Every structure is written in C-alpha cells, then in structure tokens.
C-alpha cells in the first residue's frame, strides 16, 4: 500500500542511488497497480510511462518470492530499471528484514543477461516451426537460468 512516509523514503533512496524516476514515484503512489483507465484520463501518461508502471506492477506481484534468486536471474526476469525501482520500493516500505543496498549496488553495475538462443536456432536443429519451437526454447531458457545465465551458444 501507499504511505507518505514510504514515498519519502523511496524518493530519498532514488536520490541516494541516482535512479530518480517520476513514473516509479507515480507507481508507488498508486500502490504499484497497473494504470487504470481513470488514472490515465486524469493524468496523461506517455506510452513509455505506462510501460514502466506496468512493469513495476508486474514485478511488485512476484518479486518477493524471487528475492533469494541469483542477481542475473532477477535482472533477466525483471530488467534493470524496474528491478532497481522495486528493490528501492521494498526497502522504503521496510518489507524486507535485510538491507537491499548491496543488491541494489550490484544490480546498478551489472549487465542484463541476454538469452543466447532464438527460434531460428531450434528450427536449424530440425524442429518444424510451430509450438514445439517455443517448448524447446522454454526448456533451454530454464536450463540456462539454472546455470546462472552462463552457457552461450
């Protein structure tokens, strides 16, 4: 939920880590929920701002269960900016017993991993285009994530 104290702490953390983002602040005020039609009519948001708020709302729903996963997994799943903003928001709300400062600092310096395969790679192995390509990619992606995003092509 939203509280003015949490928002003040969030803004201070954004400044401390030099990742100030007005869209993330708006998302915090709305309780990290997707952009409603009413909000969109009241505040004219750009498509980029809507995307940021939507990404934060999605991350807000699942980040708690993923916080103990490796940093590369978090970066890959949530992408850098939404991840940073959600970590700051969690810290501002006091929703975590430990300080997230170390994770935030590491995330700022890290690169977002890029999955090295595509559907073309699976088709090149002889799999016919269609749903099976997606199934193979999904399994390969799980395998890659379980190995800390290290194996390449």
Coordinates of C-alpha atoms in Angstrom, one line a residue:
X1 CA 0.0 0.0 0.0
X2 CA 0.9 3.6 -0.1
X3 CA 2.0 5.8 2.8
X4 CA 3.6 9.3 2.6
X5 CA 6.5 8.1 4.8
X6 CA 7.2 5.2 2.4
X7 CA 7.1 7.6 -0.5
X8 CA 9.5 10.0 1.2
X9 CA 11.9 7.1 1.9
X10 CA 11.5 5.9 -1.7
X11 CA 12.4 9.3 -3.1
X12 CA 15.4 9.6 -0.8
X13 CA 16.6 6.1 -1.9
X14 CA 16.1 7.1 -5.5
X15 CA 18.3 10.1 -5.0
X16 CA 20.9 8.2 -3.0
X17 CA 21.3 5.6 -5.7
X18 CA 20.9 8.2 -8.5
X19 CA 17.9 6.4 -10.2
X20 CA 15.2 9.1 -9.8
X21 CA 12.2 8.1 -11.9
X22 CA 8.9 10.1 -11.8
X23 CA 7.0 7.1 -13.3
X24 CA 8.2 4.9 -10.5
X25 CA 7.1 7.5 -8.0
X26 CA 3.6 7.6 -9.6
X27 CA 3.5 3.8 -9.5
X28 CA 4.3 4.0 -5.7
X29 CA 1.5 6.5 -5.1
X30 CA -0.9 4.1 -6.9
X31 CA 0.2 1.2 -4.8
X32 CA 2.1 -0.5 -7.6
X33 CA -1.0 -1.3 -9.5
X34 CA -1.4 -1.3 -13.3
X35 CA -2.6 2.0 -14.8
X36 CA -6.3 2.3 -14.6
X37 CA -8.5 4.0 -17.2
X38 CA -9.5 6.6 -14.7
X39 CA -5.9 7.4 -13.8
X40 CA -4.9 7.6 -17.5
X41 CA -7.8 10.1 -18.1
X42 CA -6.7 12.2 -15.1
X43 CA -3.0 12.2 -15.8
X44 CA -1.9 12.0 -19.4
X45 CA 0.8 9.4 -19.4
X46 CA 3.1 8.7 -22.3
X47 CA 3.3 5.1 -23.6
X48 CA 6.8 4.8 -22.1
X49 CA 5.5 5.9 -18.6
X50 CA 2.6 3.4 -18.9
X51 CA 5.1 0.6 -19.8
X52 CA 7.2 1.5 -16.7
X53 CA 4.3 1.5 -14.4
X54 CA 3.0 -1.8 -15.9
X55 CA 6.5 -3.4 -15.5
X56 CA 6.6 -2.2 -11.8
X57 CA 3.1 -3.5 -11.1
X58 CA 4.1 -6.9 -12.6
X59 CA 7.4 -7.0 -10.6
X60 CA 5.6 -6.0 -7.4
X61 CA 3.4 -9.1 -7.6
X62 CA 6.2 -11.6 -7.9
X63 CA 9.5 -10.1 -6.7
X64 CA 9.1 -11.3 -3.0
X65 CA 9.2 -14.9 -4.0
X66 CA 12.2 -14.3 -6.3
X67 CA 14.4 -12.2 -4.0
X68 CA 16.6 -15.1 -3.0
X69 CA 17.3 -16.0 -6.6
X70 CA 20.7 -15.1 -8.2
X71 CA 21.1 -11.5 -9.4
X72 CA 21.4 -12.5 -13.0
X73 CA 18.0 -14.2 -12.8
X74 CA 16.4 -11.1 -11.3
X75 CA 18.0 -8.9 -14.0
X76 CA 16.8 -11.2 -16.7
X77 CA 13.3 -11.6 -15.4
X78 CA 12.6 -8.0 -14.4
X79 CA 15.1 -6.0 -16.4
X80 CA 17.4 -3.5 -14.7
X81 CA 15.3 -0.3 -14.2
X82 CA 12.1 -2.0 -13.0
X83 CA 14.2 -4.2 -10.7
X84 CA 16.1 -1.3 -9.2
X85 CA 12.9 0.6 -8.6
X86 CA 11.1 -2.3 -7.0
X87 CA 14.1 -3.1 -4.7
X88 CA 14.1 0.6 -3.6
X89 CA 10.4 0.5 -3.0
X90 CA 10.7 -2.7 -1.0
X91 CA 13.4 -1.1 1.1
X92 CA 11.4 2.1 1.5
X93 CA 8.4 0.1 2.8
X94 CA 10.6 -1.8 5.2
X95 CA 9.2 -5.0 3.7
X96 CA 12.4 -6.9 4.0
X97 CA 14.4 -7.6 7.1
X98 CA 17.7 -7.2 5.4
X99 CA 19.2 -4.2 3.7
X100 CA 18.9 -4.4 -0.1
X101 CA 21.7 -1.8 -0.6
X102 CA 24.2 -4.5 -1.6
X103 CA 21.8 -6.0 -4.2
X104 CA 20.9 -2.6 -5.5
X105 CA 24.5 -1.5 -5.9
X106 CA 25.4 -4.8 -7.7
X107 CA 22.3 -4.5 -9.9
X108 CA 23.3 -1.0 -11.0
X109 CA 26.7 -2.2 -12.1
X110 CA 25.5 -5.4 -13.8
X111 CA 24.5 -6.2 -17.3
X112 CA 21.1 -7.7 -18.1
X113 CA 21.8 -11.2 -19.4
X114 CA 20.6 -11.9 -22.9
X115 CA 19.3 -15.4 -23.7
X116 CA 21.6 -16.6 -26.5
X117 CA 19.1 -18.7 -28.5
X118 CA 16.2 -17.9 -30.7
X119 CA 13.5 -19.8 -32.6
X120 CA 15.8 -19.9 -35.7
X121 CA 18.4 -21.9 -33.7
X122 CA 15.8 -24.5 -32.8
X123 CA 14.5 -24.7 -36.4
X124 CA 18.1 -25.1 -37.6
X125 CA 18.3 -28.2 -35.4
X126 CA 15.5 -29.8 -37.4
X127 CA 12.4 -28.9 -35.3
X128 CA 9.5 -27.8 -37.5
X129 CA 8.2 -24.2 -36.9
X130 CA 5.3 -24.1 -34.5
X131 CA 4.5 -24.6 -30.8
X132 CA 7.3 -27.2 -30.3
X133 CA 9.9 -24.5 -31.1
X134 CA 8.6 -22.4 -28.1
X135 CA 8.6 -25.5 -25.9
X136 CA 12.2 -26.2 -26.8
X137 CA 13.1 -22.6 -26.2
X138 CA 11.3 -22.5 -22.8
X139 CA 13.2 -25.7 -21.6
X140 CA 16.5 -24.3 -22.9
X141 CA 15.8 -21.0 -21.1
X142 CA 15.1 -22.8 -17.8
X143 CA 18.3 -24.7 -18.2
X144 CA 20.3 -21.5 -19.0
X145 CA 18.8 -19.7 -16.0
X146 CA 19.6 -22.6 -13.7
X147 CA 23.2 -22.2 -14.7
X148 CA 23.4 -18.5 -13.8
X149 CA 22.9 -17.4 -17.5
X150 CA 26.5 -18.5 -18.3
X151 CA 26.3 -21.0 -21.2
X152 CA 26.4 -19.4 -24.6
X153 CA 25.6 -20.7 -28.0

